[in-house]
Coordinates of C-alpha atoms and ligand atoms in Angstrom, one line a residue:
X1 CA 71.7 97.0 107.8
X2 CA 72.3 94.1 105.7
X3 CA 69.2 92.2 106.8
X4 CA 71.2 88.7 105.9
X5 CA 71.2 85.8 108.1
X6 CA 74.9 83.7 108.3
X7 CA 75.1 80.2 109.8
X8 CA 79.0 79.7 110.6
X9 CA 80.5 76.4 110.8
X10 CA 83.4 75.6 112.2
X11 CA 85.5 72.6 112.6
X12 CA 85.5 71.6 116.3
X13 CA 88.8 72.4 117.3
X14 CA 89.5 75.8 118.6
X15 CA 92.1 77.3 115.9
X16 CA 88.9 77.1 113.3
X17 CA 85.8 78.3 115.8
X18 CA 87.9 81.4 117.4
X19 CA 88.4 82.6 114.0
X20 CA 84.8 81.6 113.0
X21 CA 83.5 83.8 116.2
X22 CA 85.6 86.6 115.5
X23 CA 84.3 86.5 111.7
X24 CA 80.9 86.7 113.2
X25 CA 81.4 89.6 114.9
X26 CA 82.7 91.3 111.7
X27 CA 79.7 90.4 109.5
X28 CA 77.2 91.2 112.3
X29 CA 79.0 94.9 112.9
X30 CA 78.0 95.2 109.2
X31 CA 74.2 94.4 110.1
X32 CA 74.4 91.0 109.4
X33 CA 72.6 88.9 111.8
X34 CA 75.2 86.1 112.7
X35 CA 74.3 81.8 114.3
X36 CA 77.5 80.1 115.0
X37 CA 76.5 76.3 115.0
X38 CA 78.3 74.3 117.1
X39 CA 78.1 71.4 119.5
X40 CA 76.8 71.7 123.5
X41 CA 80.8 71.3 124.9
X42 CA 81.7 74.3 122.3
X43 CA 78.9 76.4 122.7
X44 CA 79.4 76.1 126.4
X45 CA 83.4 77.5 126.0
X46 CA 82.2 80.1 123.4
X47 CA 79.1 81.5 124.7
X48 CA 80.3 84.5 127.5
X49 CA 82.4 85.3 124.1
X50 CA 79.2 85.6 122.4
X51 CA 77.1 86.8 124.7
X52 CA 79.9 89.6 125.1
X53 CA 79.3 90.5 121.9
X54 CA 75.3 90.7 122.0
X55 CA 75.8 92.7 124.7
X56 CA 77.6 95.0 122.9
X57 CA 74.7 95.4 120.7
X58 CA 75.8 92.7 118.1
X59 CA 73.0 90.4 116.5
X60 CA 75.4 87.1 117.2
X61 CA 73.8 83.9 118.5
X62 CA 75.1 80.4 119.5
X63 CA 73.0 77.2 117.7
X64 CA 73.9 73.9 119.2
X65 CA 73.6 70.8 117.6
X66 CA 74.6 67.1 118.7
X67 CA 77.9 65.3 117.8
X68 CA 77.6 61.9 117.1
X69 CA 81.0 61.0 118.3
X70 CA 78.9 58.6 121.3
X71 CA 77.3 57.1 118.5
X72 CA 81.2 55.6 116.9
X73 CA 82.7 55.1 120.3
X74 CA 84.1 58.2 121.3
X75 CA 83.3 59.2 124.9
X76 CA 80.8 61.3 125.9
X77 CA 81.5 65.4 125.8
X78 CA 85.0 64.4 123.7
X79 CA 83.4 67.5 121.2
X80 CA 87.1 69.1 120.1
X81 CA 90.1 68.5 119.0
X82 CA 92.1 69.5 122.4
X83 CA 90.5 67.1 123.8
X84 CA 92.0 64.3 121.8
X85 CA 94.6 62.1 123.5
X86 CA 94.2 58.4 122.3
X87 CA 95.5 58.0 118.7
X88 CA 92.5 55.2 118.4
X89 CA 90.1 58.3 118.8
X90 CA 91.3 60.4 115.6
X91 CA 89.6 58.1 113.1
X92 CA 86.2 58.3 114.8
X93 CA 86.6 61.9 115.5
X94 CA 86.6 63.1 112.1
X95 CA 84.3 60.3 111.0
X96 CA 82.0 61.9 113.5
X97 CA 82.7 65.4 112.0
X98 CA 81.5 64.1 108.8
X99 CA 77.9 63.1 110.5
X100 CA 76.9 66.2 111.7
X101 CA 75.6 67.0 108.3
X102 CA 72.1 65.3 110.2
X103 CA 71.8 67.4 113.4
X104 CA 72.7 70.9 111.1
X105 CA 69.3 69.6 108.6
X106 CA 67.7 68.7 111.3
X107 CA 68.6 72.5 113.2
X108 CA 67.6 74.1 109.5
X109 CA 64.5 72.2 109.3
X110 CA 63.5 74.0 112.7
X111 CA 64.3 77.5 111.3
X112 CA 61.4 79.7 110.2
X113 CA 63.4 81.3 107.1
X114 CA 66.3 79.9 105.1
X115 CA 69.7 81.5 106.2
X116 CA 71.1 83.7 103.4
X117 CA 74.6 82.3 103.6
X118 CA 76.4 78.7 105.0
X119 CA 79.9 79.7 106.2
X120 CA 81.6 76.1 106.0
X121 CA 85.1 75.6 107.7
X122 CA 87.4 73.9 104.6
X123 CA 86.9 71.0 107.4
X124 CA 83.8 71.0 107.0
X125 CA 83.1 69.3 103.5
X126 CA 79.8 67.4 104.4
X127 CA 78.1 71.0 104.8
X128 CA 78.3 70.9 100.6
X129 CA 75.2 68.2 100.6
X130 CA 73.0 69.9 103.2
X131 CA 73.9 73.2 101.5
X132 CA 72.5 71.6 98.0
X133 CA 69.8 70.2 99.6
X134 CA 68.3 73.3 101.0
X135 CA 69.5 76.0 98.4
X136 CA 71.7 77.8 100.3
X137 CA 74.6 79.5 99.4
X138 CA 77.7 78.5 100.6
X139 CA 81.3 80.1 101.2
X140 CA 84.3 77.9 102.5
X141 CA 86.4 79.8 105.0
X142 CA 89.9 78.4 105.5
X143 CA 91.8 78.8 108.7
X144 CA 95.6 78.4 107.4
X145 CA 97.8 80.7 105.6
X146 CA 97.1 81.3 101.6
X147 CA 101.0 80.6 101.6
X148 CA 99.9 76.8 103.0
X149 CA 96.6 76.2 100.5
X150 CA 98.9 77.4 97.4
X151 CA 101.9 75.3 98.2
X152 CA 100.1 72.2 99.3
X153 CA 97.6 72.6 96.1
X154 CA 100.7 73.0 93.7
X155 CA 102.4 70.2 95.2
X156 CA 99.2 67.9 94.9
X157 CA 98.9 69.3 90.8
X158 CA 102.4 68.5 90.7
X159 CA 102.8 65.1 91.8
X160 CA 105.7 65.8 93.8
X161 CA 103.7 64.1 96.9
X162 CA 103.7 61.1 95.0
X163 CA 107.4 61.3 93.4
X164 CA 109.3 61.8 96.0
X165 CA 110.7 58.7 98.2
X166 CA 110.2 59.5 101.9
X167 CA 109.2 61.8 104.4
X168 CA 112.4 63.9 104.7
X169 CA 113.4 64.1 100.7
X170 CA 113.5 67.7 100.1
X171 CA 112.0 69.6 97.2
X172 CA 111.3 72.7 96.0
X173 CA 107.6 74.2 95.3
X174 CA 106.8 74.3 92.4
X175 CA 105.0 77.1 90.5
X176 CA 105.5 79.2 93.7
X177 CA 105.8 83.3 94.1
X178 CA 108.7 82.7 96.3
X179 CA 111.2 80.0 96.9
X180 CA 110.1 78.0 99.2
X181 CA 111.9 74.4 100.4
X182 CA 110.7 71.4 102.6
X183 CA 109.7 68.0 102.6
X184 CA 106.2 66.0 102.6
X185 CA 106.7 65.9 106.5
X186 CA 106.8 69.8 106.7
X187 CA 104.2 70.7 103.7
X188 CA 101.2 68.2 104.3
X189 CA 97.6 69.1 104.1
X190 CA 95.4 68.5 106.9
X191 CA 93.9 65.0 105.6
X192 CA 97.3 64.3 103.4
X193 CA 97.7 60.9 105.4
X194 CA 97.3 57.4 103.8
X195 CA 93.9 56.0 104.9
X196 CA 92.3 59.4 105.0
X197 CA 92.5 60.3 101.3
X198 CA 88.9 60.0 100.8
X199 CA 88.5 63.1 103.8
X200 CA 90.8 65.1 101.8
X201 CA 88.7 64.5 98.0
X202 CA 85.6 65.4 100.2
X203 CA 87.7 68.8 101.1
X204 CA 88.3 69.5 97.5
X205 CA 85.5 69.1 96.0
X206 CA 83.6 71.0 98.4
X207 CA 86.0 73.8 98.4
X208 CA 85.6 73.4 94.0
X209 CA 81.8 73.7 94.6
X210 CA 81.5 76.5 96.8
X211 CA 80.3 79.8 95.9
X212 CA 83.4 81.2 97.3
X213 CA 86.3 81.6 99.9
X214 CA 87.2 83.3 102.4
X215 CA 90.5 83.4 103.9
X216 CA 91.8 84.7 107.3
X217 CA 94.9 87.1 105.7
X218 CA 95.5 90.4 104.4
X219 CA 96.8 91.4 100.9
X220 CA 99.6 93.3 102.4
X221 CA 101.4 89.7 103.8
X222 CA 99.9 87.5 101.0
X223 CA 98.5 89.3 98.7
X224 CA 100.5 87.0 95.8
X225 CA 99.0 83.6 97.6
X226 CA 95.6 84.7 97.8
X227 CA 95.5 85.7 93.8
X228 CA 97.6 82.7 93.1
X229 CA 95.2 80.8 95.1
X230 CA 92.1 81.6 93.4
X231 CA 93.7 82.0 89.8
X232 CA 94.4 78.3 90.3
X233 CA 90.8 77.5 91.8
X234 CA 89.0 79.5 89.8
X235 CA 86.9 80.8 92.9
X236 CA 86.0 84.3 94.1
X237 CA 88.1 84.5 96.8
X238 CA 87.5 87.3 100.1
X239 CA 91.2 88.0 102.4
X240 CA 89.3 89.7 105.0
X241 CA 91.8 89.0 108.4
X242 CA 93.2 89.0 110.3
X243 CA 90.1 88.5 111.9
X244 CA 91.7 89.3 115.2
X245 CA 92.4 92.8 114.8
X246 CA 89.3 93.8 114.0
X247 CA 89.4 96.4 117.1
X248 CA 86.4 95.0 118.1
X249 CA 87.2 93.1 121.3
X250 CA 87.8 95.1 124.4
X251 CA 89.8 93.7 127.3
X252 CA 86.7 91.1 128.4
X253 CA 86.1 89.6 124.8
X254 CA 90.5 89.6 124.6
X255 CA 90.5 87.6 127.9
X256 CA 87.3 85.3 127.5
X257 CA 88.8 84.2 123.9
X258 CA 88.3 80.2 123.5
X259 CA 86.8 81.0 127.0
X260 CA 88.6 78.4 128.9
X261 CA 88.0 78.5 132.9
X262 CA 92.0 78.2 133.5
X263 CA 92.4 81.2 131.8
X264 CA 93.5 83.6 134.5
X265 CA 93.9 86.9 133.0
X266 CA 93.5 88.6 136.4
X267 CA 96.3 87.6 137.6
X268 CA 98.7 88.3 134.4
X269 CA 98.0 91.4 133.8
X270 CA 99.3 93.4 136.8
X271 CA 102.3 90.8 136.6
X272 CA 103.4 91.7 133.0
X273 CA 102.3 95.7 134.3
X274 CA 105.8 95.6 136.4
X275 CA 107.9 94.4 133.4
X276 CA 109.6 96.9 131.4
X277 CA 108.5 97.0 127.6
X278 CA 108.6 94.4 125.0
X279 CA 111.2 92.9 127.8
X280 CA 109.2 89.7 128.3
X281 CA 108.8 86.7 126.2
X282 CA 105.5 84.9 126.0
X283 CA 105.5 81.1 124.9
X284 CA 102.5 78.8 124.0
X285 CA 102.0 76.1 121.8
X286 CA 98.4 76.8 120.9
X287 CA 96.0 74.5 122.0
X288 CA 96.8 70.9 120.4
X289 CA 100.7 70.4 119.8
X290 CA 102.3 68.3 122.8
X291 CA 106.1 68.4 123.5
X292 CA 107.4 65.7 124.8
X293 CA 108.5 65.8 128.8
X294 CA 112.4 65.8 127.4
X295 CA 112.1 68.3 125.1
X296 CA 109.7 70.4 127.8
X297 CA 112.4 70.1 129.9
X298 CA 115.2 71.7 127.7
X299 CA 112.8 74.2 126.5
X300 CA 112.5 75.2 130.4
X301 CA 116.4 75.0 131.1
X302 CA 117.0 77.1 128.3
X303 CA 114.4 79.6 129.2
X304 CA 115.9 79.4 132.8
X305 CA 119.8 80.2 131.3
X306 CA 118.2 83.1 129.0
X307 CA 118.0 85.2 132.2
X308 CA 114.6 86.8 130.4
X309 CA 111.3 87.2 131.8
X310 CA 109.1 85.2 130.5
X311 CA 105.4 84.1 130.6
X312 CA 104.6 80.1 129.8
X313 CA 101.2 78.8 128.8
X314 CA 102.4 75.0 129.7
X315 CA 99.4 72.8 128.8
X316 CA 101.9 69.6 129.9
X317 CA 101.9 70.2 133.2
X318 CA 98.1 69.1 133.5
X319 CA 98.7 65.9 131.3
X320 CA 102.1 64.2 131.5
X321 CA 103.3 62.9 134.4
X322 CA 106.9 63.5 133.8
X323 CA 106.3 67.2 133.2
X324 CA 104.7 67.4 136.8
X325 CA 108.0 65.5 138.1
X326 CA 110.3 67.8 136.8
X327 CA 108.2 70.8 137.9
X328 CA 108.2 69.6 141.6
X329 CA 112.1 69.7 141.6
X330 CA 112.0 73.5 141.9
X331 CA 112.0 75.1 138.3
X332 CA 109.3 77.3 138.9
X333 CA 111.0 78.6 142.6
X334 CA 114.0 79.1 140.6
X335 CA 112.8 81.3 137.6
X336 CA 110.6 82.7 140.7
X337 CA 111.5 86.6 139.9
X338 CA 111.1 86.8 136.6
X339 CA 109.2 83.5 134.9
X340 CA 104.9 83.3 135.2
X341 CA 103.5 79.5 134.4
X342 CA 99.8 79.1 133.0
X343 CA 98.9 75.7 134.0
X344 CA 96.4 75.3 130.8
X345 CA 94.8 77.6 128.5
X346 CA 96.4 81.0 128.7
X347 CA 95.0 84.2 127.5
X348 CA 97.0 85.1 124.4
X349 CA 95.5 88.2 123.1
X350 CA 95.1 90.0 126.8
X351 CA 99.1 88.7 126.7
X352 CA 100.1 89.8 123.4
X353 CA 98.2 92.7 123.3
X354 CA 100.7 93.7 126.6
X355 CA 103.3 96.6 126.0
X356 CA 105.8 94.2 128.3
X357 CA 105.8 91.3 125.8
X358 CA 108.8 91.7 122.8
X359 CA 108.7 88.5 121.8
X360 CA 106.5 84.9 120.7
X361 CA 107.8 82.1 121.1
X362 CA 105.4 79.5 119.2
X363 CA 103.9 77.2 117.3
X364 CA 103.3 78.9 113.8
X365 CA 99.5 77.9 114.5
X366 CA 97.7 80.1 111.7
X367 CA 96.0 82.1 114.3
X368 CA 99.0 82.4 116.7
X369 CA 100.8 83.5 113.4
X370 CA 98.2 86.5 112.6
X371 CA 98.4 87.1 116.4
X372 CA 101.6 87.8 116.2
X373 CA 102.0 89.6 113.2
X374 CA 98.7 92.0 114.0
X375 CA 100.4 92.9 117.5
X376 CA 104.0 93.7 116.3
X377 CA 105.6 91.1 118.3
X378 CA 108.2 89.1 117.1
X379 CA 108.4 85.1 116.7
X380 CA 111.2 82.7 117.9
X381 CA 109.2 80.0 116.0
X382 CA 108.8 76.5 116.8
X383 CA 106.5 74.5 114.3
X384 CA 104.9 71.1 115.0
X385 CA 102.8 69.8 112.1
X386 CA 100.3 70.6 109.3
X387 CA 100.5 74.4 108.3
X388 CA 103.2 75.2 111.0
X389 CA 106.1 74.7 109.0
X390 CA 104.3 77.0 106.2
X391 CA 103.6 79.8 108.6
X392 CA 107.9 79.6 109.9
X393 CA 108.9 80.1 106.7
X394 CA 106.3 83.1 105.8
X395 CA 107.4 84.8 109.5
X396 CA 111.3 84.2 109.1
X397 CA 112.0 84.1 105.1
X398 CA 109.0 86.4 103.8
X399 CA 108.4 88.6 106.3
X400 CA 111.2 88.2 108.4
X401 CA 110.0 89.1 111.8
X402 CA 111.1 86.0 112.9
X403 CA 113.9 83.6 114.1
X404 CA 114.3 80.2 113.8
X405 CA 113.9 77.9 116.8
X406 CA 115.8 75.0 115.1
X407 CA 113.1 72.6 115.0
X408 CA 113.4 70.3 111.2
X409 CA 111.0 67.8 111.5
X410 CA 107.5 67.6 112.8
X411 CA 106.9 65.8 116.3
X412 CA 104.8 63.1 115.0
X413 CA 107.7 60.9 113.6
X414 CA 108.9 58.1 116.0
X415 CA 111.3 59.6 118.6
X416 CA 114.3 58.4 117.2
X417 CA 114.1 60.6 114.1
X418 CA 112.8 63.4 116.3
X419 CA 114.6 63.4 119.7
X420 CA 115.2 66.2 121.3
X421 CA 115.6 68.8 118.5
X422 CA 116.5 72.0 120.4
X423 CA 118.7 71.5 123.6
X424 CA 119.3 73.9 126.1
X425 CA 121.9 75.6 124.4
X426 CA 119.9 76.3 121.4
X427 CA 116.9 78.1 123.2
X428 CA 119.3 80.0 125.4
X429 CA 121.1 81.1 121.4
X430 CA 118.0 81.9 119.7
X431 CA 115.8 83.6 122.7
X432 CA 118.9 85.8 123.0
X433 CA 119.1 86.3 119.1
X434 CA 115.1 87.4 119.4
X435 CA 114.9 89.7 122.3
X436 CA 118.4 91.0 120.7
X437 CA 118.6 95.0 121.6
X438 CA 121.7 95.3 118.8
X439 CA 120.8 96.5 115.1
X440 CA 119.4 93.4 113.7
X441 CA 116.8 93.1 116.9
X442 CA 115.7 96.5 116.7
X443 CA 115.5 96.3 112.7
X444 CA 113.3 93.4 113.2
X445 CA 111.3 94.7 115.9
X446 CA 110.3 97.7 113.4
X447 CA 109.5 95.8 110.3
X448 CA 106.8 93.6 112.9
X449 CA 105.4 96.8 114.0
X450 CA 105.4 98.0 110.7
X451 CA 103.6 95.2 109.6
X452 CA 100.7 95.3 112.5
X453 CA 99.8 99.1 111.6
X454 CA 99.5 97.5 108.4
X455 CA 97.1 94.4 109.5
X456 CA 95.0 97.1 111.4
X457 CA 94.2 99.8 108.6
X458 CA 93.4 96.4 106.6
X459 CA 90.3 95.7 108.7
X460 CA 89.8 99.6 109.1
X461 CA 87.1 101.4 107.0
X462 CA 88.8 101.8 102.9
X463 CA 91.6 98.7 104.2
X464 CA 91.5 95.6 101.8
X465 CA 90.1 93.1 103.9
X466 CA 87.1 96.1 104.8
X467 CA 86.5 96.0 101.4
X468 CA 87.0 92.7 100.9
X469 CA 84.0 91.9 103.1
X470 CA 82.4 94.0 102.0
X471 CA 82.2 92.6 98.5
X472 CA 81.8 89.2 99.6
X473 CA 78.6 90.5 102.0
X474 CA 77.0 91.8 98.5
X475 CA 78.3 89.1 96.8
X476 CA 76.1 86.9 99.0
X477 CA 73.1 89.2 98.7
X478 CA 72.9 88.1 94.8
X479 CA 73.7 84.8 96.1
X480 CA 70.6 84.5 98.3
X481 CA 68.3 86.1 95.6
X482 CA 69.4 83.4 93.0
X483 CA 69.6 80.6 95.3
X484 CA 66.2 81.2 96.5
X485 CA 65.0 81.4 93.0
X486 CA 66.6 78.4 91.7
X487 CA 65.4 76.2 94.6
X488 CA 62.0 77.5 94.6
X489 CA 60.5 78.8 91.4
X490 CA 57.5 80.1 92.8
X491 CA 59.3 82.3 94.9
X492 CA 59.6 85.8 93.3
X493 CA 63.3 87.8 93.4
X494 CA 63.5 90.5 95.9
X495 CA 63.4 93.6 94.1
X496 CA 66.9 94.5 94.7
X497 CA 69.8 93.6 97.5
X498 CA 69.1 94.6 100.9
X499 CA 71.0 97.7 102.1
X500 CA 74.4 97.2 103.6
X501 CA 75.5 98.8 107.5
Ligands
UDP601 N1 94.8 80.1 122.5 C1 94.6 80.8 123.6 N2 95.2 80.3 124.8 C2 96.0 79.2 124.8 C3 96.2 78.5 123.6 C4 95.6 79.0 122.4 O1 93.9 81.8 123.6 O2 96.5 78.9 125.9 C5 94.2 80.6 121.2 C6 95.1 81.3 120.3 O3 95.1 82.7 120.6 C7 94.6 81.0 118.9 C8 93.9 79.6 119.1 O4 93.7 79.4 120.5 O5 93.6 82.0 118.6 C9 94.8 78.5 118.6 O6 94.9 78.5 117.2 P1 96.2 78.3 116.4 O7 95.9 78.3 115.0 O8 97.3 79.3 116.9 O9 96.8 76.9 116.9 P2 96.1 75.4 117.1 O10 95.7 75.4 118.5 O11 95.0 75.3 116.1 O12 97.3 74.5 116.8

């Protein structure tokens, strides 16, 4: 047992606590005892996930602590990202993020003992003050691919942001391991927008102060990024993902995952049960990017002229009117024998986990992305913003397991520039191209299973990302002995690191 106590923190959107929960359960299998602080709306989605894993024995708690969004005019219980629909409402989102550092003091004031170890999201910069202020240690754990952090950070060192003339110019990255091509539109950090440069300085610094980082990858896919990434940081750095193949969620935990009501596993399963293998494709676009009703629409024609079966997790149809119009005309009676809707939240890993599905088509989300990859299933991928573009080009160029949707520009530019970017035609073309049963389909289909046997022994007992949290679990030991020290200096060392599980 390691006898250390972790406070998680993830941003409040459900691509950084999923990750955060499944990390918990990783250090807590290794006898750490785990809190995941978050606020009442996403404890309340998270906690059958945690209890699930108490119950199987895991020392993994949920601490809530208030959001002030009420406080800057954001309505109450609007506590994540997904739930974002106003543009007016991003500001005072993130401005809210950055006041939470009160409610976590005030939740470490009422702790008996001082946690070991402050796991911060990179989101999560304001976590560096309370973190000083208490002498804990803290690691940052980013959520996107080391390929995203290295290119964005060289491009930044670079000034290739700042010299090139519009969204669209192309460049090349410099100082790279790879080639890699795109513009500011498809390589922008997270807080890489003009007004917000002062979020983005927070995020640096805190990430420059931390006592190290954790990313959710494996040094078989990005072995190069992550040591290029903490050469050029100058951080110890942990790859020990993908969290989500950890093997330690059964069916429940696979189903419950972002626990969303909507989710109706029940259902799916005995439906993808009568499809023949790896003869379905599966299509979500995680649990923020929109499309547009027109391009919805060719997405569904297309899907409808593939002649596949397929299984859609089609948030729109709660949320945009036009999407519901369409929808009543019949689509779903026509694609009745071989297409499943999920009106909402879908759930992915009891989906992708299923011998019936052969193919992704997504979002290039970070998590989707290790999904993905750690199942073997191929990705017809269809990138929105932020990482996405990042994660096309590792799934397609690097590891080519994927194929191209067609999609060039992120959907945030005004419609004229973005349109509809993949017609009808062009879904029916590259679905065909991904579920392909010729040479190239089937060569393609063994380098992604390849590639998940790979992600598994990772997180197995002697894998590199085993190891890797491993080390960074001692490495926080020392941490807390120091820490402790240097805060208090009446407080004697321990004698030596308690024992790691
Ligand atoms: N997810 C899910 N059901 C959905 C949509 C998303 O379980 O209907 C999960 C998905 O498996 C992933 C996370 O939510 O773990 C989304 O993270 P990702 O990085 O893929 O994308 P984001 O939502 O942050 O854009």
């Amino acid at each position: 047992m390691s006898g250390l106590h972790f406070l998680l923190v993830p941003l409040v959107a459900q691509g950084h606590i999923i990750p955060a929960v499944d990390l918990a359960r990783l250090l807590a299998v290794r006898g750490a005892r785990v809190t995941v602080v978050t606020t009442p709306v996403n404890a309340a989605r998270n906690r059958a996930a945690v209890e699930g894993a108490r119950r199987a024995g895991l020392d993994v708690e949920l601490a809530e602590i208030a959001f002030p969004g009420p406080g800057l005019g954001l309505p109450e219980g609007l506590e994540n990202m997904d739930m974002l629909v106003e543009r007016e409402h991003y500001m005072a989102f993130f401005r809210a993020v950055w006041r939470m550092d009160a409610p976590l003091e005030e939740y470490l004031r009422s702790l008996p003992r001082r946690p070991d170890c402050l796991v911060a999201d990179s989101c999560n910069p304001w976590t560096a003050g309370v973190c000083a202020r208490h002498g804990i240690p803290r690691l940052v754990l980013h959520c996107p691919s080391a390929y995203f952090l290295l290119a964005t950070h060289n491009l930044s060192k670079h000034g290739v942001y700042d010299r090139v003339a519009g969204e669209l110019e192309a460049f090349e990255v410099p100082g790279f391991p790879v080639r890699a091509v795109g513009s500011k539109a498809t390589f922008r950090g997270f807080f890489q927008w003009p007004g917000v440069e002062g979020f983005q300085r927070d995020v640096d610094e805190a990430e420059a102060t931390a006592d190290g980082l954790i990313l959710n990858t494996f040094r078989d896919i990005e072995g190069t990024f992550v040591d290029a990434y903490a050469a050029v940081l100058g951080r110890r750095t942990w790859a020990v993902g993908p969290t989500c193949a950890s093997g330690l969620l059964d069916a429940d935990a696979k189903a419950g995952r972002g626990n969303r009501a909507d989710a109706d596993a029940g259902g799916i399963v005995p439906w993808l049960d009568a499809r023949p293998p790896s003869s379905v494709l599966y299509v979500s676009f995680g649990s923020l990017a929109r499309l547009p009703a027109k391009q919805l629409i060719e997405l569904g024609r297309g899907l409808e002229a593939s002649g596949r079966p397929f299984v859609w997790a089609i948030k729109e149809a709660k949320s945009d009117a036009g999407v519901q119009a369409w929808l009543a005309e019949g689509f779903e009676e026509r694609v009745e024998d071989r297409g499943l809707l999920v009106r909402g939240w879908a759930p992915q890993l009891t989906i992708l986990s299923h011998p019936a599905v052969g193919g992704f088509l997504t979002h290039c989300g970070w998590n989707a992305t290790l999904e993905a990859i750690a199942h073997g299933v191929p990705a017809l991928t269809w990138p929105n913003f932020a990482d996405q573009f990042s994660s096309e080009q590792l799934l397609v160029d690097v590891l080519r397991v994927g194929v191209r949707s067609g999609v060039k520009v992120p959907a945030y530019l005004p419609e004229e520039a973005v349109g509809v970017q993949v017609t009808r035609a062009g879904v029916e073309k590259a679905v065909a191209e991904l579920m392909d049963e010729g040479p190239e389909g089937a060569a393609r289909r063994a380098r992604a299973k390849e590639i998940a046997a790979k992600a598994k022994a990772a997180v197995q007992e002697g894998g590199s990302s085993y190891d890797d949290l491993i080390d960074m679990i001692h490495h926080v030991a020392e941490l807390s002995r120091t820490k402790s020290y240097e805060r208090d200096p009446s407080a004697r060392p321990l004698a030596s690191a308690p024992e790691l599980g």
